[in-house]
Short mmCIF file of C-alpha atoms in Angstrom, two decimals:
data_model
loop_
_atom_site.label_atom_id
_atom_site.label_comp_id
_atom_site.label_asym_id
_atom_site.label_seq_id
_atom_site.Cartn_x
_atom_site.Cartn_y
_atom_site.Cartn_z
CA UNK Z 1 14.58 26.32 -3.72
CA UNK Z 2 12.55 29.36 -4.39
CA UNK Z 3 9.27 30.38 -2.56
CA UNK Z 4 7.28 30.28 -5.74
CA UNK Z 5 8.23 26.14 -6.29
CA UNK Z 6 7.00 25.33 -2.49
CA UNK Z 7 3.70 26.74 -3.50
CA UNK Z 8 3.47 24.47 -6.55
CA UNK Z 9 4.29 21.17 -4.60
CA UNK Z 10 1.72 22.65 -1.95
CA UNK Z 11 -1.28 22.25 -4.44
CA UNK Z 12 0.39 19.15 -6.29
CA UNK Z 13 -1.26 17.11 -3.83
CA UNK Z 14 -3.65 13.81 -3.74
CA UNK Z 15 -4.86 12.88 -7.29
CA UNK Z 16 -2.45 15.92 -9.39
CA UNK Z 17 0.31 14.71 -7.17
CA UNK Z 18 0.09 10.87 -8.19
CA UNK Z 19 -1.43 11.59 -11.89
CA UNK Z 20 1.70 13.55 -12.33
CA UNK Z 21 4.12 11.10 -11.09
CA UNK Z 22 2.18 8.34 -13.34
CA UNK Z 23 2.31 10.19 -16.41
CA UNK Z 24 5.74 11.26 -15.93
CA UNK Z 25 6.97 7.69 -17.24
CA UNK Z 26 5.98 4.73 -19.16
CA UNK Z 27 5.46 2.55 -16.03
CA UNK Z 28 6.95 3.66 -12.64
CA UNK Z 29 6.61 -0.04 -10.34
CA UNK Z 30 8.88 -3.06 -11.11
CA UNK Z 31 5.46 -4.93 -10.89
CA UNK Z 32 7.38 -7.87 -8.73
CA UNK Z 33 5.75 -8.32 -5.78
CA UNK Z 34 6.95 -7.31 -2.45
CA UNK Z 35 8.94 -10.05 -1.00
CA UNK Z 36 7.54 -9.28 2.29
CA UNK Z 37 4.55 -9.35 1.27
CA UNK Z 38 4.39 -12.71 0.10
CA UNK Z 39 6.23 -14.22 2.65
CA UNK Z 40 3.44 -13.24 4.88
CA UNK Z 41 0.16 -13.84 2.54
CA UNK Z 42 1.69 -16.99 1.29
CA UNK Z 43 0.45 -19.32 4.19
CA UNK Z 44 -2.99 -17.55 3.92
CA UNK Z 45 -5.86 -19.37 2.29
CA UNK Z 46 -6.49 -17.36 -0.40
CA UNK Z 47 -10.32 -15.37 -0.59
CA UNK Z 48 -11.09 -11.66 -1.21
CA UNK Z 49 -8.83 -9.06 -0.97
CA UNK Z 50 -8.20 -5.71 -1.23
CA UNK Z 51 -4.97 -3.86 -2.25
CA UNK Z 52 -5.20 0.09 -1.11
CA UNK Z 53 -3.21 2.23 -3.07
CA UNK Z 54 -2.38 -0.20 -5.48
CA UNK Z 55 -0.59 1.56 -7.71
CA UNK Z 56 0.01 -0.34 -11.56
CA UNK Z 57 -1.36 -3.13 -10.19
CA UNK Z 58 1.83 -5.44 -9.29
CA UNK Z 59 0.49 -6.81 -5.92
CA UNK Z 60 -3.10 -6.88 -6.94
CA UNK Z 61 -1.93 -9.43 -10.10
CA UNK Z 62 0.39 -11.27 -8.27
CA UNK Z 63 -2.72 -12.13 -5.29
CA UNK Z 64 -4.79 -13.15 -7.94
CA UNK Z 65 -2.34 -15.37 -10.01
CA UNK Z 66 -2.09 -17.25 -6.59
CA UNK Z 67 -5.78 -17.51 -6.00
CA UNK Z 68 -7.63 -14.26 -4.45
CA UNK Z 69 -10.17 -12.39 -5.74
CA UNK Z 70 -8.35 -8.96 -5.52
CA UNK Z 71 -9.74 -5.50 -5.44
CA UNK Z 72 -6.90 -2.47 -5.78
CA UNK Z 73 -8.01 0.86 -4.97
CA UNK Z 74 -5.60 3.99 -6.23
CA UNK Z 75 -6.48 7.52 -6.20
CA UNK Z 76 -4.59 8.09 -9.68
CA UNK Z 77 -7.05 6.84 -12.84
CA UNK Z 78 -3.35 6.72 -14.91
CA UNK Z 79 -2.01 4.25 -12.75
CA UNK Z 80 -5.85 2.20 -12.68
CA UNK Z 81 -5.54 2.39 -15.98
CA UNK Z 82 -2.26 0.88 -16.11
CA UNK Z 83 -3.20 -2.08 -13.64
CA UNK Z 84 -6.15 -3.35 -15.44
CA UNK Z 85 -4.56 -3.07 -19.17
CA UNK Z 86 -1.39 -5.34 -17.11
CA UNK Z 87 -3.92 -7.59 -16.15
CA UNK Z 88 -5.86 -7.95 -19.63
CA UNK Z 89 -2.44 -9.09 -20.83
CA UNK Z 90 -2.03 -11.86 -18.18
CA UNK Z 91 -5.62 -13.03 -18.95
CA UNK Z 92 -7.05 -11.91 -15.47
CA UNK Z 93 -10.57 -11.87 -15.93
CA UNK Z 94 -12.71 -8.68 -13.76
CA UNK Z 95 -13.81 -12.01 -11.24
CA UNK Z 96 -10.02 -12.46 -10.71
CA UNK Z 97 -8.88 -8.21 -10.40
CA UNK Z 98 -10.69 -5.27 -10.51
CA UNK Z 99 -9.47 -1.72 -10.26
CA UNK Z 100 -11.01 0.83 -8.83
CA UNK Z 101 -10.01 4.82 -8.93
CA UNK Z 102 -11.09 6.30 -6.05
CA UNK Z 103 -9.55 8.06 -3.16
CA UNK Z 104 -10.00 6.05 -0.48
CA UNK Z 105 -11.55 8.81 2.22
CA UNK Z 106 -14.41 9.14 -0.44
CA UNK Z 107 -14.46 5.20 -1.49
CA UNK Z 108 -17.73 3.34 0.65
CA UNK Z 109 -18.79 -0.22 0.71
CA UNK Z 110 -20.46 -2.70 2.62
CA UNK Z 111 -18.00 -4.95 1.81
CA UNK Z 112 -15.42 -6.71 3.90
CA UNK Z 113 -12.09 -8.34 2.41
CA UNK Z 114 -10.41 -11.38 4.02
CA UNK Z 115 -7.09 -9.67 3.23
CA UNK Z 116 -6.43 -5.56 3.12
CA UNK Z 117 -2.80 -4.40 2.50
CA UNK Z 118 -1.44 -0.68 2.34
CA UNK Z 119 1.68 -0.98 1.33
CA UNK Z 120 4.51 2.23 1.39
CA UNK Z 121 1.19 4.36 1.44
CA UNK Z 122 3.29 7.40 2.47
CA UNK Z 123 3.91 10.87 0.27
CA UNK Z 124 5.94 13.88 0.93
CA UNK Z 125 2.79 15.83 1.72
CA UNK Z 126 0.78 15.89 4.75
CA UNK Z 127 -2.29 13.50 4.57
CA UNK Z 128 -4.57 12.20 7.62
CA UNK Z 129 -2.57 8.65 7.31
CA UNK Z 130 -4.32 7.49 10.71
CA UNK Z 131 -7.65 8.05 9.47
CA UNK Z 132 -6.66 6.29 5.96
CA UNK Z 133 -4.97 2.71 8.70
CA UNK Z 134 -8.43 3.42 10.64
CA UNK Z 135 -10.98 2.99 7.36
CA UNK Z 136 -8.37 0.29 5.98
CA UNK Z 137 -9.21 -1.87 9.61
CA UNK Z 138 -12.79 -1.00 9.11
CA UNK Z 139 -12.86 -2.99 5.37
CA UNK Z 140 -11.32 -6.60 6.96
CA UNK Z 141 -13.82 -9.15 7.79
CA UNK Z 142 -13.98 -11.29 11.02
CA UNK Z 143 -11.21 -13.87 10.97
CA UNK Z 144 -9.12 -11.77 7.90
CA UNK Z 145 -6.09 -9.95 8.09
CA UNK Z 146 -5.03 -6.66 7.84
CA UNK Z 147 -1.06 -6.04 6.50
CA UNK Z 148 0.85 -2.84 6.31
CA UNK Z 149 3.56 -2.38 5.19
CA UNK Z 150 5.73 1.18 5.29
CA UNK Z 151 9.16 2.24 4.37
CA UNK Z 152 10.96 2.38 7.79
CA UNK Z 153 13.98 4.59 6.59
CA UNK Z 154 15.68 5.72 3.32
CA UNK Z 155 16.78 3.20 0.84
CA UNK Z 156 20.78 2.52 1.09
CA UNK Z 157 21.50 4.09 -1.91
CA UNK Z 158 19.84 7.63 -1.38
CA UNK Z 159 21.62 10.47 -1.12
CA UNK Z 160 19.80 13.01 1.76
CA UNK Z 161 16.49 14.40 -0.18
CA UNK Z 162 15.93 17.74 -1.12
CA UNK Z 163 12.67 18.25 0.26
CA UNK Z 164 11.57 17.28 3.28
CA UNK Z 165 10.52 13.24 3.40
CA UNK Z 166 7.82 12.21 5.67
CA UNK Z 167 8.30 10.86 8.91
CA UNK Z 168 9.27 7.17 8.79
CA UNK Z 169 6.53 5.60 10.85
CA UNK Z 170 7.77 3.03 13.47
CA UNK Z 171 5.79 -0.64 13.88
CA UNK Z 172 4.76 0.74 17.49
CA UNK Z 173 3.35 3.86 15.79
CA UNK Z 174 1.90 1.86 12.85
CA UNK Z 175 -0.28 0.22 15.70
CA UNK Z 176 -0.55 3.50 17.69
CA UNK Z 177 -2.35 5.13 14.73
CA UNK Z 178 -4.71 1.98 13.92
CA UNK Z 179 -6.20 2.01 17.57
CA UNK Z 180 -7.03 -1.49 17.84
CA UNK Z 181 -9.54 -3.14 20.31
CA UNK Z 182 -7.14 -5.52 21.39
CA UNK Z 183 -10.42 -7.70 22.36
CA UNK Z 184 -11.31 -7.47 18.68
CA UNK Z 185 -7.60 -7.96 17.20
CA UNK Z 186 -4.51 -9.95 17.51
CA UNK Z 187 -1.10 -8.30 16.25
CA UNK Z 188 0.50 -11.39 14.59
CA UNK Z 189 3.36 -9.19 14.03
CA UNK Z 190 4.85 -5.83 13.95
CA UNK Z 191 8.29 -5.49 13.24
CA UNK Z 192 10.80 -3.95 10.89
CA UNK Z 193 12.23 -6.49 8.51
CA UNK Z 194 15.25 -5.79 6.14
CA UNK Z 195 14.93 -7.18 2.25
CA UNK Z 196 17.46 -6.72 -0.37
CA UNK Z 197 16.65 -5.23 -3.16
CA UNK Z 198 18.83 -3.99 -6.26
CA UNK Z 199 19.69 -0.58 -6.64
CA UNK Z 200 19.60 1.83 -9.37
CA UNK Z 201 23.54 0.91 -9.90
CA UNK Z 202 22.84 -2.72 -10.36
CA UNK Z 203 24.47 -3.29 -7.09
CA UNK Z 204 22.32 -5.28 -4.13
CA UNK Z 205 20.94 -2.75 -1.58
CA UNK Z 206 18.70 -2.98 1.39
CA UNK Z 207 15.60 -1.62 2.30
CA UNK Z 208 13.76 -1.55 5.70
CA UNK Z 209 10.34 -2.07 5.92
CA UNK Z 210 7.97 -1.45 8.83
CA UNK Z 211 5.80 -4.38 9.35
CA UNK Z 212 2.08 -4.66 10.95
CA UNK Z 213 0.26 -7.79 10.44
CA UNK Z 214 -2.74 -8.08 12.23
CA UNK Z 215 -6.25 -10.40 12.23
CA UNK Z 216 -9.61 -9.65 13.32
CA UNK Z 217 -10.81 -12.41 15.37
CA UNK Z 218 -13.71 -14.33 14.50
CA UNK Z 219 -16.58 -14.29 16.46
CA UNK Z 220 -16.69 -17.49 18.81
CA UNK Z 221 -19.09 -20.01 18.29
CA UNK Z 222 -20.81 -20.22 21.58
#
């Protein structure tokens, strides 16, 4: 790998990064939900969410087909783009999904969501990731959730990357990084969970996922 090519990837980062890997194919996510993710929002009574880094939109439709009002937030306008045309074709009205491009660092509202999920909101370039868990806790209202969800460690199928991958967070770093006031937060779970996925072969693989489910608590009546 020459020096020249590290230099490139160096300034191919936030928004040129993920425009690039947008545009470099028709449509990059399966648009299936996360099995994990559903497992875990399915109980919830759905009410306002909001989906950071949302990609093409797959979570953020399949929230709002079961109820929420969803919000996704993605840096890239390709893959915004993307999301909202997907959810024009499922007849998702904007009081149903909305997209929003917008990094999040530079994204404010006085909103609060009963539901924000990050989910595999990692890249192989350094980014203030703690900061990004931080603002994502800021956004959940009292009594709502807060769900993220990493990659824990290479697929089973990958052979060893060429470039260097980021760190794997852990569920204990996960928490480490959101520096909750456990007065102000339960962890309902943290956790890595295995799902099976299939691989680019067609053969069943696994994937770990680092789990972090937590919820605000509501203020008590009293």
């Amino acid at each position: 790998m020459s020096h020249h090519h590290e230099h490139a990837q160096e300034v191919l980062d936030g928004v040129a990064f993920w425009e690039n890997h947008y545009r470099q194919s028709e449509r990059v996510w399966s648009g299936k939900v996360n099995q994990v993710l559903e497992n875990i929002v399915a109980p919830l009574d759905p009410d306002t969410c909001l989906d950071i880094g949302s990609g093409e939109g797959g979570d953020v439709l399949w929230l709002a087909s079961h109820g929420w009002k969803a919000t996704g937030l993605d840096i890239s306008p390709t893959a915004v783009k993307r999301a909202q045309e997907e959810a024009a074709k499922h007849g998702l009205d904007a009081g149903q999904t909305r997209f929003i491009a917008s990094d999040l660092a530079a994204w404010n509202t006085d909103e609060t969501f009963d539901l924000v999920t990050l989910s595999f909101f990692q890249a192989p370039f350094a980014f203030p990731r703690a900061d990004f868990l931080r603002k994502a806790a800021t956004l959940v209202a009292p009594g709502g959730h807060l769900l993220v969800l990493s990659h824990a460690a290479m697929p089973s199928f990958a052979d060893k990357p060429e470039h260097q991958m980021p760190a794997f967070p852990t569920p204990e770093e996960e928490l480490e990084a959101l520096a909750l006031d456990p007065e102000q937060w339960d962890v309902l779970c943290a956790e890595v969970r295995e799902r099976t996925i299939t691989g680019p072969d067609g053969n069943p693989a696994t994937l770990d996922d680092a789990v972090v489910f937590v919820q605000r608590k509501a203020p008590s009546l009293g």
